[in-house]
Coordinates of C-alpha atoms in Angstrom, one line a residue:
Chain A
X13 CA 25.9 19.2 5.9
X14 CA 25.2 19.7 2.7
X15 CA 21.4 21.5 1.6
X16 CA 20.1 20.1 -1.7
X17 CA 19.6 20.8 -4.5
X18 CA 23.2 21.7 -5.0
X19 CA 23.1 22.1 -9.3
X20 CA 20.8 21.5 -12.3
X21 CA 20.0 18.4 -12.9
X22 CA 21.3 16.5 -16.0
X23 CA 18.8 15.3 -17.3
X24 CA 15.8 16.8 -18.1
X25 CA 12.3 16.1 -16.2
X26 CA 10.9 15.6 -19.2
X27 CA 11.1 11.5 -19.4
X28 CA 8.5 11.2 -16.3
X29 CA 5.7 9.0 -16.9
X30 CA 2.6 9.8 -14.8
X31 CA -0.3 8.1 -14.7
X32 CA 1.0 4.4 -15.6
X33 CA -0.6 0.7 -14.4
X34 CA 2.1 0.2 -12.5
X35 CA 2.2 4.2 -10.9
X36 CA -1.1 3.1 -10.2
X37 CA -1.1 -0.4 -8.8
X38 CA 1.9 0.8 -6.9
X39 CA 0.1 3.2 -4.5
X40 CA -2.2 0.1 -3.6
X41 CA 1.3 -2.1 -3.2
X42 CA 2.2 0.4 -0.7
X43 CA -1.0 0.1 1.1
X44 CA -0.1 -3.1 1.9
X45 CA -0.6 -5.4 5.4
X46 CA -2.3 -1.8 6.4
X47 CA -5.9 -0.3 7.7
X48 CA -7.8 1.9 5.4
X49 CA -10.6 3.8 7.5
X50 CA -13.4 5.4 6.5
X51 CA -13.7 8.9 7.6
X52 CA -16.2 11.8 7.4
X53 CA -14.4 14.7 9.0
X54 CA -10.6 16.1 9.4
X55 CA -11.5 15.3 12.9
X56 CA -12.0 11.6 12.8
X57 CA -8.9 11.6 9.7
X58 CA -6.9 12.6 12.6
X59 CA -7.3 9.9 15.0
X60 CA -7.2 7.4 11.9
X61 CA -3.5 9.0 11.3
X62 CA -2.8 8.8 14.8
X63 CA -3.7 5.2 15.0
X64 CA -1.3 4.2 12.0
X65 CA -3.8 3.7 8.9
X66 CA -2.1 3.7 5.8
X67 CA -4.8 5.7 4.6
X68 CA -8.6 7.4 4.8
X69 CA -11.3 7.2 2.6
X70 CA -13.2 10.4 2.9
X71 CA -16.9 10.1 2.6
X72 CA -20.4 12.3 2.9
X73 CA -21.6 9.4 5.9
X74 CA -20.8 6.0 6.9
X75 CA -22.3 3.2 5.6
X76 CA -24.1 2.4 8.8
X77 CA -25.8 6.0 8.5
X78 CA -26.6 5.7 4.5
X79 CA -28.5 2.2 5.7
X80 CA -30.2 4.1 8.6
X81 CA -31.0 7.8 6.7
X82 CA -32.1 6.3 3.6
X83 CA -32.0 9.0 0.5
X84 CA -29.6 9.0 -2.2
X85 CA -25.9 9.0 -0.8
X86 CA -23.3 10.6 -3.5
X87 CA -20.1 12.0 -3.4
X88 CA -18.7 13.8 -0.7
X89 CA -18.9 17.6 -0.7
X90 CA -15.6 19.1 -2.1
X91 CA -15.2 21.1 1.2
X92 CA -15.1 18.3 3.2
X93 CA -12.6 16.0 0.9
X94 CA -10.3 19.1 1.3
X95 CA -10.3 19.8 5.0
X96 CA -9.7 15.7 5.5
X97 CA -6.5 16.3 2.7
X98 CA -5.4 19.1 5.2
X99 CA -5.5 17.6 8.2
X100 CA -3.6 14.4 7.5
X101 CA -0.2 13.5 5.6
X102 CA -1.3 10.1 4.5
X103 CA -3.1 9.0 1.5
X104 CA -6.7 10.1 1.1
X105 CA -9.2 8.4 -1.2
X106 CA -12.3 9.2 -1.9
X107 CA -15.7 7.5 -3.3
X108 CA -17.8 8.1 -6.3
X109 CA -20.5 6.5 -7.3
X110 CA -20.7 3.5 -10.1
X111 CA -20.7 5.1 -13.2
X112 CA -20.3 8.3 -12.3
X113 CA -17.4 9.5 -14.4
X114 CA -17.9 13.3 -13.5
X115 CA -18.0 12.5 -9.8
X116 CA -14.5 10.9 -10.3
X117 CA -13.4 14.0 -12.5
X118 CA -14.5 15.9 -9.3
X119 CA -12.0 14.3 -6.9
X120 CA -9.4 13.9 -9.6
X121 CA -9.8 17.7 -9.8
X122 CA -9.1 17.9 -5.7
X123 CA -6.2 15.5 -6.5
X124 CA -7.2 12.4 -4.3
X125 CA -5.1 10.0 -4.1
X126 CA -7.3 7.1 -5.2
X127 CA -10.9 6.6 -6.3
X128 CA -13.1 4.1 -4.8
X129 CA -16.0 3.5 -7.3
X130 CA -18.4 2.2 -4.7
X131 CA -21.8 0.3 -4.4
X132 CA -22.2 2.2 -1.0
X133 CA -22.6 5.1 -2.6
X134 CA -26.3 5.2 -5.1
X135 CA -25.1 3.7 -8.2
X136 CA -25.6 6.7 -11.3
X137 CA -25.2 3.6 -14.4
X138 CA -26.7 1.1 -14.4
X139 CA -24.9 -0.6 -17.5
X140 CA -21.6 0.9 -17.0
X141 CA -19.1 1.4 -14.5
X142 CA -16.6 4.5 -15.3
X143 CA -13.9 4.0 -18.0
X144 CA -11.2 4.1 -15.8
X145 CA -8.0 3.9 -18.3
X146 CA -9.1 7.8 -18.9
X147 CA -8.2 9.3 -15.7
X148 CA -4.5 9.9 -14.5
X149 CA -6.2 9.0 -11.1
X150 CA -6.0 5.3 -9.5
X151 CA -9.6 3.6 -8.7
X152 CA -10.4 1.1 -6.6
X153 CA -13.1 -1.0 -6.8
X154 CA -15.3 -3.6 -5.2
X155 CA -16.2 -7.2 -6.6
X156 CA -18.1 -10.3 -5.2
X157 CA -16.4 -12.8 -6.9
X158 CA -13.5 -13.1 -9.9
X159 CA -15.5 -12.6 -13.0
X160 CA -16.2 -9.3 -10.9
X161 CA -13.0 -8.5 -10.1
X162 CA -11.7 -9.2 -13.8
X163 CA -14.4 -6.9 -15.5
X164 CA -13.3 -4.1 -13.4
X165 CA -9.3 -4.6 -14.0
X166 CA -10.1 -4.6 -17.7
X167 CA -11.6 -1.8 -17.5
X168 CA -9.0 -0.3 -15.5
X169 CA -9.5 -0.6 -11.7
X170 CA -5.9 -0.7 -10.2
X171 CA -6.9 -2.4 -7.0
X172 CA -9.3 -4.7 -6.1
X173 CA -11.9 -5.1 -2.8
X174 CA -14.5 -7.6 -1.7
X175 CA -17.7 -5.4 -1.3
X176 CA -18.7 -7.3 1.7
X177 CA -21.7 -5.9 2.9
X178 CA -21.1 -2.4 3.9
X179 CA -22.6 -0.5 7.2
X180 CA -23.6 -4.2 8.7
X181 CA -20.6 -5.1 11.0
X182 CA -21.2 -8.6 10.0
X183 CA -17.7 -10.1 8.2
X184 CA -20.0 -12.7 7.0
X185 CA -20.5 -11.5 3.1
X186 CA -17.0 -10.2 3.1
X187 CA -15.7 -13.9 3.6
X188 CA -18.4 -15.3 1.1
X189 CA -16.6 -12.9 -1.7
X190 CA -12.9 -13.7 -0.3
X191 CA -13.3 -17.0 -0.5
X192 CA -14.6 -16.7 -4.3
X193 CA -12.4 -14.6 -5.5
X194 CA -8.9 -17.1 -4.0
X195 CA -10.9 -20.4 -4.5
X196 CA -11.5 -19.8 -8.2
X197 CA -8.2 -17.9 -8.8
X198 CA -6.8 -21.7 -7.1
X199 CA -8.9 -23.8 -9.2
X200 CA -8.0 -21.5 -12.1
X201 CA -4.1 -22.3 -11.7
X202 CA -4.8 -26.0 -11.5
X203 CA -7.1 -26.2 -14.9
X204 CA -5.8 -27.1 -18.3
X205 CA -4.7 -24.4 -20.3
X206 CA -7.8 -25.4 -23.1
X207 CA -10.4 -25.0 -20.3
X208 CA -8.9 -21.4 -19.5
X209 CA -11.7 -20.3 -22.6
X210 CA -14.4 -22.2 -20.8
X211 CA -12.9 -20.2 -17.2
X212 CA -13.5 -16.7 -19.3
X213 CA -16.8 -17.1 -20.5
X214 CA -18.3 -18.8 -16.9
X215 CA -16.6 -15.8 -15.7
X216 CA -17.7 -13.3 -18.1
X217 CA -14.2 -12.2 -18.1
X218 CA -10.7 -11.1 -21.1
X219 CA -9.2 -14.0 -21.9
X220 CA -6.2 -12.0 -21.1
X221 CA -6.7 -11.6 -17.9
X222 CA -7.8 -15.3 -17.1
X223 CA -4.5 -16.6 -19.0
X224 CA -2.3 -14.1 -16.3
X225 CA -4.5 -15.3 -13.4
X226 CA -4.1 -18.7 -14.5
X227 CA -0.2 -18.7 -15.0
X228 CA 0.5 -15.9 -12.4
X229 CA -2.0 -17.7 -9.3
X230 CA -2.8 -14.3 -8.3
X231 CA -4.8 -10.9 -9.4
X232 CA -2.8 -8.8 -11.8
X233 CA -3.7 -5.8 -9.0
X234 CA -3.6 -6.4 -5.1
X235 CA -6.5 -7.8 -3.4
X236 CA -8.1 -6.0 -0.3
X237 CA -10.7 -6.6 1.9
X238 CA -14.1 -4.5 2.6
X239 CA -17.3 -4.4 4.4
X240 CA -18.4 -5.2 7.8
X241 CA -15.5 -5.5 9.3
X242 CA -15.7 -4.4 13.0
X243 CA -13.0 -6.3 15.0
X244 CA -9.4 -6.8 15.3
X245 CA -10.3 -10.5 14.7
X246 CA -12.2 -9.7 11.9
X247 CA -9.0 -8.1 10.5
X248 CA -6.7 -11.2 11.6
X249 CA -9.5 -13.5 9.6
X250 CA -9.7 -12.0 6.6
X251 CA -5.9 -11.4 5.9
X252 CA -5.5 -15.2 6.8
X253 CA -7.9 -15.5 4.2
X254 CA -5.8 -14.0 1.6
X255 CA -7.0 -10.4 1.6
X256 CA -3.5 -8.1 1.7
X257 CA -5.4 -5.0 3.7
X258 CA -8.4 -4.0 5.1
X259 CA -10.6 -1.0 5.0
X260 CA -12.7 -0.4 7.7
X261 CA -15.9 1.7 8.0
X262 CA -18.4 2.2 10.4
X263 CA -17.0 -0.5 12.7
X264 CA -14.1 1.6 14.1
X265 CA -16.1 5.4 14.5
X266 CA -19.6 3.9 15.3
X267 CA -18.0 1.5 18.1
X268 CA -17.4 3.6 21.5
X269 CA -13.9 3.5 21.9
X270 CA -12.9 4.6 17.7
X271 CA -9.1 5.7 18.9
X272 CA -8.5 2.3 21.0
X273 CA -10.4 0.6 18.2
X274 CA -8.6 1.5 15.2
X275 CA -5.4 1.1 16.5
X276 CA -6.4 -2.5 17.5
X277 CA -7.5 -3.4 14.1
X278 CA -4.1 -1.7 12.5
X279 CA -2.0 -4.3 15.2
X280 CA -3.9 -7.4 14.0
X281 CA -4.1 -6.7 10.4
X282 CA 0.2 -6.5 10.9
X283 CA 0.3 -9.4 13.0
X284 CA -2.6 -11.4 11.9
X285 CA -1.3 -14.8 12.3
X286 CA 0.3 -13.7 16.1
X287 CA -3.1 -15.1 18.0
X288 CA -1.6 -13.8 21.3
X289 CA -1.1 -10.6 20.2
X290 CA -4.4 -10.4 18.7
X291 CA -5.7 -11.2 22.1
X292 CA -4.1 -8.9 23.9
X293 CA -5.1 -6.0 21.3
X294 CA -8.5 -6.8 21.5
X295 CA -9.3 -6.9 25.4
X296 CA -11.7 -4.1 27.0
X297 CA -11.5 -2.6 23.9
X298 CA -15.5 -1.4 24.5
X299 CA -18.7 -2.0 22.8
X300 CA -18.3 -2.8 19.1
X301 CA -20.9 -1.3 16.8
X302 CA -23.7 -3.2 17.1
X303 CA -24.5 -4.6 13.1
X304 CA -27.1 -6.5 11.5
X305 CA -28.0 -9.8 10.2
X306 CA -27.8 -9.8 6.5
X307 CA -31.1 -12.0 5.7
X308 CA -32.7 -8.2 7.3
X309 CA -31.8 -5.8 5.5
X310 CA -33.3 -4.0 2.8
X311 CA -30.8 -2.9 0.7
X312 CA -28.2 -5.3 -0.3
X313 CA -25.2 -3.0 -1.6
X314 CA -23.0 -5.6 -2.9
X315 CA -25.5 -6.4 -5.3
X316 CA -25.1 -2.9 -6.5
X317 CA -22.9 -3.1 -9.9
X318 CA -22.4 -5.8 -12.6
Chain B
X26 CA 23.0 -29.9 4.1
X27 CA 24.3 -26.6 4.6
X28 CA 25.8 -25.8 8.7
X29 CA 24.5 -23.1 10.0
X30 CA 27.8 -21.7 10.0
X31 CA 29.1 -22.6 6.4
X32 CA 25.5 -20.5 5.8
X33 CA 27.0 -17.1 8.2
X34 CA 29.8 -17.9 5.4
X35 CA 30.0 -15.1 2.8
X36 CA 28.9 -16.2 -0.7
X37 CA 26.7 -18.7 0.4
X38 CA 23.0 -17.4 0.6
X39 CA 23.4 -14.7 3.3
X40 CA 20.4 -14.2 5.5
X41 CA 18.4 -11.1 4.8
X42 CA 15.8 -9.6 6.9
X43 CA 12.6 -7.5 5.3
X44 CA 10.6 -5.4 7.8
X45 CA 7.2 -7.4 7.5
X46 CA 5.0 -4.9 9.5
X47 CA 3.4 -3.0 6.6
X48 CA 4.7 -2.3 3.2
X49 CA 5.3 -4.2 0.1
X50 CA 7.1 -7.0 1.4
X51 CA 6.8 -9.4 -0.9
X52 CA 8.4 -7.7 -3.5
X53 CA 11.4 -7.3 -1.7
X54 CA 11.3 -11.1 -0.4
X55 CA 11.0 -12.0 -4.0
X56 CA 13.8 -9.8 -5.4
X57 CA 15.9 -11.2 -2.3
X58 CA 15.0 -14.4 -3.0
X59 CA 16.5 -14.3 -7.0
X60 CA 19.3 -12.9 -6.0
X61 CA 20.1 -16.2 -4.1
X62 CA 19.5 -14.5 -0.5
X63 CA 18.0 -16.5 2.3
X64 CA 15.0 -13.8 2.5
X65 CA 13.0 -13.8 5.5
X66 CA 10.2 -11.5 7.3
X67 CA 11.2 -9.7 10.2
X68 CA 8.1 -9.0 12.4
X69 CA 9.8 -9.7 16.0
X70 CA 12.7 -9.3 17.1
X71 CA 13.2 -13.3 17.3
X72 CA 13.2 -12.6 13.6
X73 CA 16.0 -11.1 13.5
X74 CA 18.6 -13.6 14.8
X75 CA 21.3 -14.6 12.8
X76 CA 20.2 -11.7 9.8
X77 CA 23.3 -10.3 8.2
X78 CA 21.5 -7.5 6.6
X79 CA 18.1 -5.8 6.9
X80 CA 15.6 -4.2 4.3
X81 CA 13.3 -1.7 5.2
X82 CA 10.5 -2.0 2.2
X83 CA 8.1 0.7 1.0
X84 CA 5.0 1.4 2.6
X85 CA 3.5 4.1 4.9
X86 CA 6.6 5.7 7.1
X87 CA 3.7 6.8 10.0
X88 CA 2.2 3.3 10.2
X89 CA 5.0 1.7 10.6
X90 CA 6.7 3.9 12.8
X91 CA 3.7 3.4 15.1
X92 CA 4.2 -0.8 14.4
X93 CA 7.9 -0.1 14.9
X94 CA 7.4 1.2 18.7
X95 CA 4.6 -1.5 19.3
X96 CA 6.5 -5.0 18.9
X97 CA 9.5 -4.2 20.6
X98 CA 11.8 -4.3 17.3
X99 CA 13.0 -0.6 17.9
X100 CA 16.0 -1.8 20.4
X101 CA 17.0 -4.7 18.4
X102 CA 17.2 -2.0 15.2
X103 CA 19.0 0.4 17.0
X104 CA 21.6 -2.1 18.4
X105 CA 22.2 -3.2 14.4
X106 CA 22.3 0.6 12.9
X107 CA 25.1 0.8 16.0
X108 CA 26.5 -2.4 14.8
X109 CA 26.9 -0.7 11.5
X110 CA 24.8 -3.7 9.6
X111 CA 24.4 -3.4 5.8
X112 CA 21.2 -2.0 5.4
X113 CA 18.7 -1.0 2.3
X114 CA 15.5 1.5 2.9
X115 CA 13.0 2.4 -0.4
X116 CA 11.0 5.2 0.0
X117 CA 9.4 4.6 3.4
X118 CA 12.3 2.4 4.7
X119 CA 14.5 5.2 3.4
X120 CA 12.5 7.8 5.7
X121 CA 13.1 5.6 8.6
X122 CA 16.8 4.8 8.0
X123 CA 17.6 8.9 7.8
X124 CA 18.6 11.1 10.5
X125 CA 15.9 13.3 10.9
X126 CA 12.6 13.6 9.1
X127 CA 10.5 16.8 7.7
X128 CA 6.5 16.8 6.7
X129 CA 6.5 13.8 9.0
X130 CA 4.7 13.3 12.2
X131 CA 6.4 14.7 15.3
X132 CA 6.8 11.3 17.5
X133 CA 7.8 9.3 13.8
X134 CA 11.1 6.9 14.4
X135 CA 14.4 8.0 12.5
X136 CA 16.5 5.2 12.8
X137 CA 19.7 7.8 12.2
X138 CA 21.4 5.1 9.6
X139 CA 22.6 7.5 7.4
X140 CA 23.1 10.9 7.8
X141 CA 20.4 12.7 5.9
X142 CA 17.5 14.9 5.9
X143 CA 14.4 14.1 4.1
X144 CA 11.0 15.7 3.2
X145 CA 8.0 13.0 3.2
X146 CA 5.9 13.4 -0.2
X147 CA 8.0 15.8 -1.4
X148 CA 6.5 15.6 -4.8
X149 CA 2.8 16.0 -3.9
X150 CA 0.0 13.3 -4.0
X151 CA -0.7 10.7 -5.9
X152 CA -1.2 12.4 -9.8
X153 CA 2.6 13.4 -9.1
X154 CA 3.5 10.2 -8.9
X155 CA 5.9 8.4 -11.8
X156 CA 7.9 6.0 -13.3
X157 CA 11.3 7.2 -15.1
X158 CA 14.9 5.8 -16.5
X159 CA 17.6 7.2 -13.7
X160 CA 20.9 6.4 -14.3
X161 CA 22.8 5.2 -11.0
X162 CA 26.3 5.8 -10.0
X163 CA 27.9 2.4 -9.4
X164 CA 24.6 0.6 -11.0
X165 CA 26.3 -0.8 -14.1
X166 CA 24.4 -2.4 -17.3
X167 CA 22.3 0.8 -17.8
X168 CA 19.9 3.3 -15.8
X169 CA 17.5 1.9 -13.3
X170 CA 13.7 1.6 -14.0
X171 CA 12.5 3.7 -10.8
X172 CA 9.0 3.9 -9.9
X173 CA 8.5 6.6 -7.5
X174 CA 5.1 6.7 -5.3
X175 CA 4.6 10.2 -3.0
X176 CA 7.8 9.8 -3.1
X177 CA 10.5 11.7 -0.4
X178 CA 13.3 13.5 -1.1
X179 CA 16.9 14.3 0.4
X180 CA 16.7 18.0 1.7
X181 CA 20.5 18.1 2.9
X182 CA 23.4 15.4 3.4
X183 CA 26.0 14.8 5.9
X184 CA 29.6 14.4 5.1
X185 CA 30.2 11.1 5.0
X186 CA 27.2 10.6 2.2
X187 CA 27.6 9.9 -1.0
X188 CA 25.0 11.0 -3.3
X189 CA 24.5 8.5 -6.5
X190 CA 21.4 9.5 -8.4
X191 CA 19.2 13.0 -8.1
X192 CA 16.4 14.5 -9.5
X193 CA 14.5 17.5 -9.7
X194 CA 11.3 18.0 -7.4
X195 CA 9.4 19.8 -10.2
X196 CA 9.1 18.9 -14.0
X197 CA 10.7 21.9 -15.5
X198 CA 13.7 21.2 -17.6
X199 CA 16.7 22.4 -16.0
X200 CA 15.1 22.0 -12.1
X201 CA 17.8 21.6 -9.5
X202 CA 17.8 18.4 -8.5
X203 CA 17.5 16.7 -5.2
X204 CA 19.4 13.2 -4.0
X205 CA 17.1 10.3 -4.5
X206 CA 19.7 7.6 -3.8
X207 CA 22.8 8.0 -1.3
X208 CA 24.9 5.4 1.0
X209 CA 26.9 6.1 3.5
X210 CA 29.3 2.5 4.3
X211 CA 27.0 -0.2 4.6
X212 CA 23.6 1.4 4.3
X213 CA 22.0 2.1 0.8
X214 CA 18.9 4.4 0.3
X215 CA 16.6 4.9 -2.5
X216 CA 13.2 7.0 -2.4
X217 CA 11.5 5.1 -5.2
X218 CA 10.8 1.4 -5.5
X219 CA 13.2 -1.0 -7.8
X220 CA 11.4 -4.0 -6.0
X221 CA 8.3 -2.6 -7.8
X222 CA 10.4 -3.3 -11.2
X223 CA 11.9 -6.4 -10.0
X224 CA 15.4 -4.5 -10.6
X225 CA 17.5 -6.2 -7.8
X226 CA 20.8 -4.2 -8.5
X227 CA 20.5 -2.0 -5.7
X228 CA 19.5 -5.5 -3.6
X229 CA 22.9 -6.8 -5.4
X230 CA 24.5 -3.9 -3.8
X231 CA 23.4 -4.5 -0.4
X232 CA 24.6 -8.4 -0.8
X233 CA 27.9 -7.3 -2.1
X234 CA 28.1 -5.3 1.6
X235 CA 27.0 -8.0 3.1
X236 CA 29.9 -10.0 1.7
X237 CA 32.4 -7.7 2.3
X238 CA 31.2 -7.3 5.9
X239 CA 31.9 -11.1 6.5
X240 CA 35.1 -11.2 4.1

């Protein structure tokens, strides 16, 4: 055997950029045909590692709880973000809310690995989201349709979620904004290139941007999934529906099974068109959280952001 | 119409598997796919009939190690590492591929196809990640554009490894520098992502195996 390093390198370290679009996207390319879970302690990060997610998004509460408690929900506390880094060797994001550059500054600080700029958390602007181009840091963000989901790549959002409707356990909304997002990006490919100006101002979107989803027939950053997603179904829908990975929230840790659950949802989100296999993940799998119509609620979060 | 056996045929669009159960897949298909490969996804191990070579994409090394052990491909991989099948791991798929694994979880699959040890996230988190030129031994027409992403690194190599790019871990000028791509025979592993720059000459690499395997 031979232990490395073994002699200086030639060339210097020096020509390393950091920080880059694509350094950026590619964490989210990575991310890929995986399960992102919400977590709130290095307790629950642990049995999201130990049920394969790619990944954990370390908040104050889950969504489920901000609906029920009420109050202004913000980013988690510092100590907590840390002992979640600690305990697991995957990715850990980490929300902020909309607008809120000096949240973001915060967890760019503790060295997250990716932002989520999130309407579940109390929005602090409401006329702008954060300029995202200045951090090092990736960001994620959520979006309801493609005009959405345009205005936040411009301004620098490396990856792209439907918001869904967060804490309901109802895949309902998160299908409405799927659905938007790939119909017009398909309708988009299909138009004539003079209409593409037309596309841009219905979509209050760059040019740019509507010329590279027009020619390319896709998002210039990957597209994800989000909110109220609760079963390994669930999963095996959306992804069928285009979305390229899924977070999770309160449907695995608020169901009563979250080990058996989680790692259910990570199988059919990998084999999401293998119907049998779905099947057999999701038998006796216990009582899923129990969710909410949207038409009751009081607060609808995807309508948080602009 | 091309026989299924003129395809078997070296030259003539070799079949290439891609480990489909998390990662960035598509990249690889794609990259494949220019090349003139017959690229398909491997997420069974019906997939994996009549595949001459196998690439193990980027992605999260825990996940699918934990994916790996779930749908019964682990046998059918082990049988075609024995076999001594040309092979190509990036980052993740290069964790797998090695011999033995450090910063990694304890029951995570090492695949053994090359004789290395390597350190998961060996440069830190995300803000460590980056993109640089690396020049490649036996990559001709200029250095490589390699994008690395919590990227591992080679802690120690066997004897019959060759070593054919390195850097160092840290940014300091003059850092010792660590392997980041090696082969040993048929199996070629890099721990950043050329399929993230659409550079297929390491993919070009692998085919050439695959060519000489059947020649």
């Amino acid at each position: 055997m031979v232990v490395h390093p073994v002699s200086s390198a030639k060339e210097t370290a020096s020509s390393r950029a950091t920080g880059t679009a694509r350094v950026k996207r590619g964490l989210a390319e990575m991310l890929r045909g995986g399960v992102i879970m919400d977590v709130v302690n290095a307790e629950q990060a642990k049995i999201a590692e130990d049920a394969g997610a790619v990944a954990v998004m370390a908040l104050e509460r889950v969504p489920a709880d901000i609906r029920r408690d009420g109050g202004v929900a913000r980013m988690s506390d510092p100590e907590l973000v840390e002992g979640i880094q600690n305990a697991v060797t995957i990715p850990v994001m980490a929300k902020a809310r909309i607008g809120h550059f000096a949240e973001a500054q915060v967890l760019e600080a503790l060295r997250v690995d990716y932002i989520d700029e999130s309407e579940v958390l109390t929005p602090a602007d409401e006329a702008y989201h954060i300029d995202k181009w200045g951090f090092q840091i990736p960001f994620v963000c959520g979006a309801t349709n493609l005009g959405e989901a345009l205005r936040r790549i411009s301004e620098g959002a490396a990856l792209i979620r439907s918001k869904g409707e967060a804490g309901t356990g109802n895949v309902v909304e998160a299908v409405r904004h799927l659905r938007s997002i790939t119909g017009d990006i398909r309708k988009l490919t299909t138009a004539d290139p003079a209409e593409r100006y037309g596309w841009a101002k219905m979509l209050q979107a760059p040019i740019d941007l509507v010329e590279e989803v027009a020619t390319e027939g896709r998002l210039p950053v990957p597209l994800f999934c989000a909110g109220g997603l609760a079963t390994p179904a669930d999963a095996a829908l959306v992804m069928q529906l285009g979305a390229e990975a899924v977070f999770v929230g309160s449907g695995i840790f608020k169901s009563s099974d979250p080990g058996r659950r989680a790692r259910a949802i990570v199988e059919a989100t990998a084999h999401f068109d293998d119907a049998a296999l779905v099947a057999k993940v999701s038998r006796g799998l216990g009582v899923a959280m129990a969710g909410s119509e949207i038409g009751t609620l009081e607060v609808k979060m995807a309508e948080r952001g602009w | 119409m091309v026989s299924s056996r003129d395809a078997a045929r070296p030259g003539l669009s070799p079949k290439v598997g891609v480990l489909a159960l998390q990662g960035d897949v598509g990249e690889h298909l794609s990259v494949l796919a220019q090349l003139g490969a017959s690229a398909v996804p491997v997420r069974r191990p019906s997939d994996l009939e009549g595949v001459q070579g196998l690439v193990l994409p980027g992605g999260e090394s825990t996940a699918i190690s934990l994916l790996l052990a779930s749908s019964d491909l682990l046998p059918g991989l082990e049988k075609l590492v024995a076999d001594g099948m040309p092979m190509l791991g990036t980052c993740a798929g290069m964790i797998i591929l090695s011999r033995q694994i450090l910063d990694g979880r304890p029951d995570q699959v090492s695949l053994g196809a090359i004789d290395l040890v390597v350190r998961r996230n060996a440069f830190g988190r995300q803000l460590e990640s980056f993109e640089m030129e690396l020049p490649v031994v036996g990559i001709d027409g200029g250095p490589m554009h390699a994008v690395f992403i919590r990227a591992p690194i080679v802690e120690s190599t066997g004897p019959g490894v060759e070593v054919l790019a390195s850097v160092p871990l840290d940014r300091d000028a003059g850092a010792p520098a660590h392997p980041v791509v090696c082969r040993q025979g048929a199996v070629i592993v890099a721990a950043f992502h050329p399929e993230l720059s659409g550079d297929g000459r390491l993919h070009q690499m692998l085919l050439a195996e695959i060519e000489a395997e059947g020649g």
